[in-house]
Coordinates of C-alpha atoms in Angstrom, one line a residue:
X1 CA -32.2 2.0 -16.4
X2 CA -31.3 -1.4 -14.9
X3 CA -34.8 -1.8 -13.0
X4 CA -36.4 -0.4 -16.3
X5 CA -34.8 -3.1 -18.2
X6 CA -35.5 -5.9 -15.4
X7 CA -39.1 -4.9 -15.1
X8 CA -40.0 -4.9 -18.8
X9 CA -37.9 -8.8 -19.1
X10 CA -40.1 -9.9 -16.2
X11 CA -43.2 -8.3 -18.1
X12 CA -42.3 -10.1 -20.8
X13 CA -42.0 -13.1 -19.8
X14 CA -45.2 -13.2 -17.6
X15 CA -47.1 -12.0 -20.2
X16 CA -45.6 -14.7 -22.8
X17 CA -46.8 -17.2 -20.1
X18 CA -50.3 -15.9 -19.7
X19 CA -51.0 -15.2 -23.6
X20 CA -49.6 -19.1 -24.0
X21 CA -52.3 -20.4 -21.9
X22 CA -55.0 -18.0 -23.8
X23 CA -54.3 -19.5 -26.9
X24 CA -53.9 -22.8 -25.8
X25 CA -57.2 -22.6 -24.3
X26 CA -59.0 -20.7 -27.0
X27 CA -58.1 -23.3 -29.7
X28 CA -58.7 -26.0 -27.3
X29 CA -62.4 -24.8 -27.4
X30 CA -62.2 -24.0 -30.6
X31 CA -61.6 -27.6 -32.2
X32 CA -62.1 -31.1 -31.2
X33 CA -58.0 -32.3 -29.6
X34 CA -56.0 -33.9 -27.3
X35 CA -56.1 -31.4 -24.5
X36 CA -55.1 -32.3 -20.7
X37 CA -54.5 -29.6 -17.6
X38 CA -53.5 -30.9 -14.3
X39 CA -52.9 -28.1 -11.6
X40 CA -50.7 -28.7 -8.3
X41 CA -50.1 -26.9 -5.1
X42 CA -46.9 -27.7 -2.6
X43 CA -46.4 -26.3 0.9
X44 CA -43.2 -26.8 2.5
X45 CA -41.3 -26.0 5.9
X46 CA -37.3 -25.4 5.6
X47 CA -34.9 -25.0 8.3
X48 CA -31.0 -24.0 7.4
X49 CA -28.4 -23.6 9.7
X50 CA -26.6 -21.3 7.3
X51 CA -28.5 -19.0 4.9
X52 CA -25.7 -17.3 3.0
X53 CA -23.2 -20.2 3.2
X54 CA -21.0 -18.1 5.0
X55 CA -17.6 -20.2 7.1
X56 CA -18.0 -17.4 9.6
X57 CA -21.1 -15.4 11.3
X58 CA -23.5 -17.9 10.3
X59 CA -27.1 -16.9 10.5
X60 CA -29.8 -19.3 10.5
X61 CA -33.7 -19.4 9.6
X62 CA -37.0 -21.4 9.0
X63 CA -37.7 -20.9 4.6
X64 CA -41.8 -20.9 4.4
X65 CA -42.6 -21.7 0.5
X66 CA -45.9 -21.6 -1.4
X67 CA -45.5 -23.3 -5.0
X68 CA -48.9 -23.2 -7.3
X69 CA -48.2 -24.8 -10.7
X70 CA -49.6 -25.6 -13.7
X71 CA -49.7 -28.6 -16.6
X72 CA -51.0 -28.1 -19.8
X73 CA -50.9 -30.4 -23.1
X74 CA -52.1 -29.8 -26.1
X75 CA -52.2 -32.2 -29.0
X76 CA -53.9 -31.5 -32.7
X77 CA -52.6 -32.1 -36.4
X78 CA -51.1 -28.7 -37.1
X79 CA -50.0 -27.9 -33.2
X80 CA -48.8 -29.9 -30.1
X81 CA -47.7 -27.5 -27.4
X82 CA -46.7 -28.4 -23.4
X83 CA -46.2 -26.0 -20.6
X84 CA -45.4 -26.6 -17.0
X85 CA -45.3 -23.4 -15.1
X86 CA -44.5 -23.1 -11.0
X87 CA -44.4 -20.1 -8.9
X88 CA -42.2 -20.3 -5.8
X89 CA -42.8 -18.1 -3.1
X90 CA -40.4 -17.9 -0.3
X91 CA -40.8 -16.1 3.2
X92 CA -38.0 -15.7 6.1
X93 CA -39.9 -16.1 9.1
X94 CA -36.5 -14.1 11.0
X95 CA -35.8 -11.9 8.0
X96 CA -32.3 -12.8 7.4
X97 CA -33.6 -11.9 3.6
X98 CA -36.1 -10.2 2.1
X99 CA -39.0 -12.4 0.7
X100 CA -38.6 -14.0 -2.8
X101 CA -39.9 -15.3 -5.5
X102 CA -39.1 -16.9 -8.6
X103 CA -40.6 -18.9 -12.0
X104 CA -40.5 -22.1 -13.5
X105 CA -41.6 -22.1 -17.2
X106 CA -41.0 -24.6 -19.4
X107 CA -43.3 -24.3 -22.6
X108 CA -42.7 -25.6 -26.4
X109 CA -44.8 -25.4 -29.3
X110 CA -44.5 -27.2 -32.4
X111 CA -46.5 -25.7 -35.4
X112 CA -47.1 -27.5 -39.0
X113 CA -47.2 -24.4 -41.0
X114 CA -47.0 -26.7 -44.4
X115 CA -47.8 -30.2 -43.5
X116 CA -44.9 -32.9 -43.7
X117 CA -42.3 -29.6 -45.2
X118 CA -42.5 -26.4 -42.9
X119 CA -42.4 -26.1 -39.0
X120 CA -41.9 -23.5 -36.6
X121 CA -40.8 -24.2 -33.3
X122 CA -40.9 -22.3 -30.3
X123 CA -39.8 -22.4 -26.9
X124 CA -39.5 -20.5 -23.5
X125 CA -37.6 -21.9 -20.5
X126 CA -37.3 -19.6 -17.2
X127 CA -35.2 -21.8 -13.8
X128 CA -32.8 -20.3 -11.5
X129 CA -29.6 -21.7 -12.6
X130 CA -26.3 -21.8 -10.8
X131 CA -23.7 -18.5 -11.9
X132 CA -20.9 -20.9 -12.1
X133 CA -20.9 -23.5 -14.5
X134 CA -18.5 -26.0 -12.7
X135 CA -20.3 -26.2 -9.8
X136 CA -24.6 -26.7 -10.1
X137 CA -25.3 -24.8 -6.2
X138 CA -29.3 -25.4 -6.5
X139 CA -29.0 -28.2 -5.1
X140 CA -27.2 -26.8 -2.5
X141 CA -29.0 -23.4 -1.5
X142 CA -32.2 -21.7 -2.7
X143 CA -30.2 -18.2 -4.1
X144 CA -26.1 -18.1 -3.4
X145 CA -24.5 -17.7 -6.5
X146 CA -27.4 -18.2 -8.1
X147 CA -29.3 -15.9 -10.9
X148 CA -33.1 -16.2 -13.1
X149 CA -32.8 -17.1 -16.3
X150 CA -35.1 -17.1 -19.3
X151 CA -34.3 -18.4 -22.6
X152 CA -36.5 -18.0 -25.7
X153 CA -36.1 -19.7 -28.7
X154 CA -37.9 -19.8 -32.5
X155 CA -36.5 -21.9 -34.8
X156 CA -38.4 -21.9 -38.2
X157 CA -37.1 -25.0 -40.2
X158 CA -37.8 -27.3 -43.4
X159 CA -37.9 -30.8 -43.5
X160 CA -37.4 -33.0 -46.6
X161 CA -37.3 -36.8 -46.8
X162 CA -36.1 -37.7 -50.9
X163 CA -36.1 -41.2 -49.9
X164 CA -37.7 -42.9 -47.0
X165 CA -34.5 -43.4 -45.4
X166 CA -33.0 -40.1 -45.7
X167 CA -34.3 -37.2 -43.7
X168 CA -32.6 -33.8 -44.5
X169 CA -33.5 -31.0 -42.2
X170 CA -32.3 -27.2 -42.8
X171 CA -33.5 -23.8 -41.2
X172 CA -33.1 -20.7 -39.0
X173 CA -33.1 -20.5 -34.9
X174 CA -33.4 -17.6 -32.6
X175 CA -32.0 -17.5 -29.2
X176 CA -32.1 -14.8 -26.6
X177 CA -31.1 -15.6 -23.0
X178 CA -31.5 -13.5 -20.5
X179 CA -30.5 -13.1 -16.6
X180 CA -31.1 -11.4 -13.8
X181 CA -28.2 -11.3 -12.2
X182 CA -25.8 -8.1 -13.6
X183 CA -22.4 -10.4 -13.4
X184 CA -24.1 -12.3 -16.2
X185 CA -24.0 -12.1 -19.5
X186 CA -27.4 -11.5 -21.7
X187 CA -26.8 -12.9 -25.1
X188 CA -28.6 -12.7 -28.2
X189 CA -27.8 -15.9 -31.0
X190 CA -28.7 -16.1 -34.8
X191 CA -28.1 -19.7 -35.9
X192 CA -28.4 -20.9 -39.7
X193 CA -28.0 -25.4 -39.6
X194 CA -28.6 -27.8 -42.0
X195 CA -27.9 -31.4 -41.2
X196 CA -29.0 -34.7 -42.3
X197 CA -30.0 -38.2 -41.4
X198 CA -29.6 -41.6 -43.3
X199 CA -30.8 -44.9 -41.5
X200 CA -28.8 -47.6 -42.6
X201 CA -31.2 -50.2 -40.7
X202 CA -33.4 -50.3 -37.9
X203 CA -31.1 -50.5 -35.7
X204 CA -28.4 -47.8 -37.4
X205 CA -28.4 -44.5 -38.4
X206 CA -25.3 -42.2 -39.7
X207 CA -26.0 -37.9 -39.1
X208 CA -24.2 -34.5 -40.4
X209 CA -24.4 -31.2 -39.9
X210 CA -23.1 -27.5 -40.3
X211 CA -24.2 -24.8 -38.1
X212 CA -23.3 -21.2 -38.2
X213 CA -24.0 -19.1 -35.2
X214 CA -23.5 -15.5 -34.7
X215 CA -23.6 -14.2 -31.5
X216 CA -24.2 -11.3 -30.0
X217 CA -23.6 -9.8 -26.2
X218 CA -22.4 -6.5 -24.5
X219 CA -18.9 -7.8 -24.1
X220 CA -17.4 -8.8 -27.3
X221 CA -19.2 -10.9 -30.4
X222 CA -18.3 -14.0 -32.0
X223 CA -19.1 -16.0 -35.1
X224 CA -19.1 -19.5 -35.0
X225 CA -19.0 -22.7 -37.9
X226 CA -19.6 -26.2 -36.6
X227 CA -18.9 -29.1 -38.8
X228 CA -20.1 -32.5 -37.5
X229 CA -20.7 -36.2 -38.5
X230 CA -22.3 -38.9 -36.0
X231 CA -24.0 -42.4 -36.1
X232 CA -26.0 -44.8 -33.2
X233 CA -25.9 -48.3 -32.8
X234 CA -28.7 -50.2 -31.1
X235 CA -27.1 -53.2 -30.7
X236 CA -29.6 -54.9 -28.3
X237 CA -32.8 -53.8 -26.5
X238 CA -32.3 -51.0 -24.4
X239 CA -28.5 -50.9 -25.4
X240 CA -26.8 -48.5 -28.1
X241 CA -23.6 -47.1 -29.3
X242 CA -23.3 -43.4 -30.0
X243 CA -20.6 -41.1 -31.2
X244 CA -20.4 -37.4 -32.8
X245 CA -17.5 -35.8 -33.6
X246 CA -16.6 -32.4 -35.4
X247 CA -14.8 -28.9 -35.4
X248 CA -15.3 -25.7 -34.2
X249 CA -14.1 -22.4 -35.6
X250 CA -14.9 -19.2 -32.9
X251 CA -13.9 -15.6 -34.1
X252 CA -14.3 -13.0 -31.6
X253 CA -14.6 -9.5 -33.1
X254 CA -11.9 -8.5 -30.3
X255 CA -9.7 -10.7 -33.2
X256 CA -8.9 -13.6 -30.9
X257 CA -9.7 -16.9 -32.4
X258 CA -10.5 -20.5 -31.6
X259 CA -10.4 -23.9 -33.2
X260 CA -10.3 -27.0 -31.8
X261 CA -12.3 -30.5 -32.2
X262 CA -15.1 -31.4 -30.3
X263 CA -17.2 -35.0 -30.0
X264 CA -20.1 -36.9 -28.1
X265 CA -19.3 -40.8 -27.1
X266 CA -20.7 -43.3 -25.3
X267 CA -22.7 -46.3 -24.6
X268 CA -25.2 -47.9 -22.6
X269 CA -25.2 -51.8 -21.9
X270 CA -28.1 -53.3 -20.0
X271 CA -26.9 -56.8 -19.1
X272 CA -30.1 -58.9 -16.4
X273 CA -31.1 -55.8 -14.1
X274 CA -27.9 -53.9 -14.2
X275 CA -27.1 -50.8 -16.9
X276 CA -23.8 -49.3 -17.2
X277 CA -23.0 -46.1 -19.2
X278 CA -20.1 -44.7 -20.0
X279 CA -19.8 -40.9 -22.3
X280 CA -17.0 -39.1 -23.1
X281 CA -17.6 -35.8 -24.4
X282 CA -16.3 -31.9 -25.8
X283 CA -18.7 -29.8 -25.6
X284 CA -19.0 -25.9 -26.0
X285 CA -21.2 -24.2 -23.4
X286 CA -22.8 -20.4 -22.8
X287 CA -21.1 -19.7 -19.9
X288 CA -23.1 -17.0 -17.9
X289 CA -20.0 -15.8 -16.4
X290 CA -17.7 -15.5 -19.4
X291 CA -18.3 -15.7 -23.5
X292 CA -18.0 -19.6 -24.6
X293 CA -16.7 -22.6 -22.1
X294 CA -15.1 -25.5 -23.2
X295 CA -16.0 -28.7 -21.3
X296 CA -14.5 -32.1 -22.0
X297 CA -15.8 -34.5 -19.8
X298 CA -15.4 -38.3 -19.1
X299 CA -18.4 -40.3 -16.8
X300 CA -19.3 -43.7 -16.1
X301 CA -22.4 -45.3 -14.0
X302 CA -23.2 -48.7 -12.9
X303 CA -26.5 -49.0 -11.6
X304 CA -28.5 -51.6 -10.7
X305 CA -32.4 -52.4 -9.9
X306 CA -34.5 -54.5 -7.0
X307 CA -37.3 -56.0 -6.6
X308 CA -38.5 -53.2 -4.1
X309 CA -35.6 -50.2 -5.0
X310 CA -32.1 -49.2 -7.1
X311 CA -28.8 -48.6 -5.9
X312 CA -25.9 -47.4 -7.9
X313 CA -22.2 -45.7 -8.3
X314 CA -21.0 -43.1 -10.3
X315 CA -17.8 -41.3 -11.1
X316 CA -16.7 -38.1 -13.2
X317 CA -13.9 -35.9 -14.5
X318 CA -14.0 -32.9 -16.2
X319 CA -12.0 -29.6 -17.7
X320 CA -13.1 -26.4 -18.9
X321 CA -10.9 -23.9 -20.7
X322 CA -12.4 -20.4 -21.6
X323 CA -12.6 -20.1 -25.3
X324 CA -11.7 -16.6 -25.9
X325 CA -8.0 -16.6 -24.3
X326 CA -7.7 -20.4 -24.5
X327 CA -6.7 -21.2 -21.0
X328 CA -7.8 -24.2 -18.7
X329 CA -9.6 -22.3 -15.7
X330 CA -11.0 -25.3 -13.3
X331 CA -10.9 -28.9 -13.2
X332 CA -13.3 -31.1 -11.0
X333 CA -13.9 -35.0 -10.4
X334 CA -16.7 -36.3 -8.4
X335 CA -17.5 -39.6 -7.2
X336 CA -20.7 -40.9 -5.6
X337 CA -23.5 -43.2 -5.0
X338 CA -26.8 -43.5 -5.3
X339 CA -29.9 -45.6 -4.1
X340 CA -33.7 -45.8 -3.6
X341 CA -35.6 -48.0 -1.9
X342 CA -39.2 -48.7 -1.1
X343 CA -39.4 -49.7 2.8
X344 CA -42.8 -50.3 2.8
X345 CA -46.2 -49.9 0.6
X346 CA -46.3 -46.0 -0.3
X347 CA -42.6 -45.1 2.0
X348 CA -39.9 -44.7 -0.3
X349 CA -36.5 -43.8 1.0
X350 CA -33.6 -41.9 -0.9
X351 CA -29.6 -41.7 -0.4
X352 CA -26.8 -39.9 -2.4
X353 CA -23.8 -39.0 -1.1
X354 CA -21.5 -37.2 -3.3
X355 CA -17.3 -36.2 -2.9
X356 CA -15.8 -33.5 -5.3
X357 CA -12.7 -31.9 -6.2
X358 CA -12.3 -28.7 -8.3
X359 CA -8.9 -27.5 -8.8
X360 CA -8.4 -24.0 -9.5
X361 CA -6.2 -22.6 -11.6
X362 CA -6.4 -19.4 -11.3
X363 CA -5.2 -19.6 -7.4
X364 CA -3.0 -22.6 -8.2
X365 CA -5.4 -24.2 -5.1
X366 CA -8.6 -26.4 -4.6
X367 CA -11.4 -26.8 -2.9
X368 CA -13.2 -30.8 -1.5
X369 CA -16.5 -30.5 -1.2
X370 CA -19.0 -33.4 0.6
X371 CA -22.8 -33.6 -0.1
X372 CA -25.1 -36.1 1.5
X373 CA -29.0 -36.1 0.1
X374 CA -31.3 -37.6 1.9
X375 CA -35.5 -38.3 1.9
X376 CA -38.2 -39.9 2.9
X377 CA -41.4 -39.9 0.9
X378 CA -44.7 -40.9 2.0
X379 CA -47.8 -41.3 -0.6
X380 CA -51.5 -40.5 1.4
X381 CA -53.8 -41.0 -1.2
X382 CA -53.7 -40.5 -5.1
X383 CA -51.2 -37.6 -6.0
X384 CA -51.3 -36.6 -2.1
X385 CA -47.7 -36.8 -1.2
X386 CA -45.5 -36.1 2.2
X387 CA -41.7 -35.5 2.3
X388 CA -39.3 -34.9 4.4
X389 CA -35.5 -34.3 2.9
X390 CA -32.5 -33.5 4.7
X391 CA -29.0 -32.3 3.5
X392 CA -25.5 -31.6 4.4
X393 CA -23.1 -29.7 2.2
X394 CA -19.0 -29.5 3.7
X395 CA -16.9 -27.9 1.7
X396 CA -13.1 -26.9 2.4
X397 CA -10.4 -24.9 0.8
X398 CA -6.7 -24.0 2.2
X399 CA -6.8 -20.9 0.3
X400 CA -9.9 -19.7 -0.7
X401 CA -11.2 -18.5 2.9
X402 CA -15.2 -18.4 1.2
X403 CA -14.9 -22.1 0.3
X404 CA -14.6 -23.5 3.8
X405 CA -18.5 -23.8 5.2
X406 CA -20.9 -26.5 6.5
X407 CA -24.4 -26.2 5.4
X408 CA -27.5 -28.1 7.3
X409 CA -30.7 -28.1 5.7
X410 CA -34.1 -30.0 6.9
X411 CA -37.2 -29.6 4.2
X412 CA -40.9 -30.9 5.3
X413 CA -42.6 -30.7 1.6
X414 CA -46.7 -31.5 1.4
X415 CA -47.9 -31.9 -2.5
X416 CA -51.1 -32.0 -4.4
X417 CA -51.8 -32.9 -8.4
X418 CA -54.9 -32.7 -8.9

């Protein structure tokens, strides 16, 4: 039942992909438009010292992958649609795993069903996505803790402006998500929202909204009212002033409930050729491992740009507490830095090195974890481009025996747009 249920996803979604690009191409023919398609092709060479990012009996290989992709944009009065689609391919030259594959689709399609009143929107995103979401691991490793994902999304709305500063904006979005993985959870969303936007000036704009979600998953349902009000600031030329803030009500038909506040701050100050940001945030995320996550985050960045590159720092803390028995599970705080910088005409070089801490509350423990990015980038000709990437992942733990490992990875990447 499982394979049957896998099977007709993929189906699914392939065959959403390919009946995209018929359409797209049949209206394209069909009336004069904006229409662009660019295809690509990358070859590359991996080596990893440690496939399964094991601390013990580490095996290593050489990763062959084979990614064919394509662009397509579409642009007419009564449609604009984009899709970016990528196949990776990956073969184990010594076998240490069985030969995959995987999809990157990333369409949207914007229909005016009743011009300047009635939309439909419509979107499909399929990524491999990291299983826990404290940690992103795609970075790190091409599967571990990893699982497919596809998300599909309709969202018929109306749009009324009774003044030409006010835009009110009210409708009705479906969301499935789906994964491959079975410790997931596959969800299935009915959201009703109607919010509104009044520009003050130019330069400021005040929102509000209510949305009412009901969601549905093998595990246990939920209902769910958000209340929000918001504004932006843009003070100076590329700087602004944001915040959001609101409540959340979450009613689990297993009769637990939540309610707490949640908000969206921050600001961005350009000041010569350095940008800071800072952002604090609460936000409420689908966790693939559990029903709803809470996040509150804090972040800063100071970056600054050259003449011939960009270097900059960065720091972050954050919580999350699962929703549905209202206890903190992990916290983590990273700090890093970042820079590029073009050695010569066509050579670019990149560096990030990152240090994180995630304690675990669950085990009463922690785990550090180091990752160093590097790359070298060389452009040939036009859209012809050489790389050659190389990264090192330590992570250590004094209790948690799988979260003490050292990962070396070496990528040679050749790309094509044509």
């Amino acid at each position: 039942m499982k394979f049957t249920k896998f099977k007709l996803k993929t189906q699914f979604v392939c065959c959403s992909f390919f009946v995209s690009v018929a359409v797209l191409m049949f209206i394209a023919s069909a009336e004069a438009a904006e229409f662009a398609i660019r295809p690509s092709i990358a070859i590359s060479e991996e080596f990893t010292d440690n496939v399964f990012e094991t601390g013990v009996n580490k095996r290593s290989d050489f990763i062959t992958r084979a990614i064919p992709g394509i662009d397509l944009k579409y642009r007419a009065p009564v449609l604009e649609l984009d899709l970016g689609y990528n196949f990776d391919y990956r073969y184990y030259i010594r076998q240490t795993r069985s030969d995959d594959n995987t999809h990157y689709l990333n369409t949207r399609g914007h229909i005016s069903l009743i011009d300047n009143f009635f939309f439909l929107d419509v979107t499909d995103n399929y990524q491999r996505v990291s299983l826990d979401i404290t940690r992103d691991v795609t970075r790190e490793s091409l599967f571990v803790d990893q699982s497919d994902q596809n998300i599909v999304t309709a969202s018929p709305f109306f749009v009324i402006r009774p003044t030409t500063q006010t835009n009110l904006r009210f409708g009705y979005r479906y969301v499935n998500t789906w994964y491959k993985s079975p410790a997931a959870f596959d969800r299935t969303d009915h959201i009703g929202f109607a919010e509104g936007t009044y520009n003050v000036s130019p330069k400021i704009n005040v929102t509000g909204g209510y949305t009412f979600t009901r969601d549905i998953a093998p595990v246990d349902d939920y209902s769910k009212h958000d209340v929000y009000l918001g504004f932006r600031y843009e003070y100076a030329d590329i700087s602004f002033l944001f915040g959001q803030g609101g409540g959340t009500w979450i009613k689990y038909s297993k009769d637990s409930t939540f309610i707490a506040p949640f908000w969206n701050a921050g600001i961005k100050h350009q000041f010569g050729s350095v940008t800071a940001t800072i952002n604090a945030s609460v936000r409420y995320y689908e966790d693939p491992l559990r029903r709803t996550t809470q996040e509150t985050s804090y972040s800063g960045a100071v970056d600054r740009d050259f003449k011939r590159g960009k270097v900059g720092i960065f720091l972050s803390y954050a919580e999350f507490v699962d929703t549905e028995i209202d206890r903190l599970q992990t916290k983590s705080s990273t700090a890093g830095t970042r820079g590029r910088y073009e050695l010569m005409n066509a050579l670019v070089a990149n560096l990030s090195f990152e240090a994180s801490k995630y304690d675990h509350k669950d085990t009463g423990s922690y785990t550090r974890r180091f990752f160093v990015d590097t790359g070298l980038s060389y452009s040939f000709v036009k859209d012809l481009t050489c790389s050659l990437y190389y990264r090192y992942i330590d992570y250590y733990s004094p209790v948690i025996v799988t979260d003490n490992k050292q990962i070396n990875r070496v990528i040679l990447e050749l790309r094509k747009t044509f």
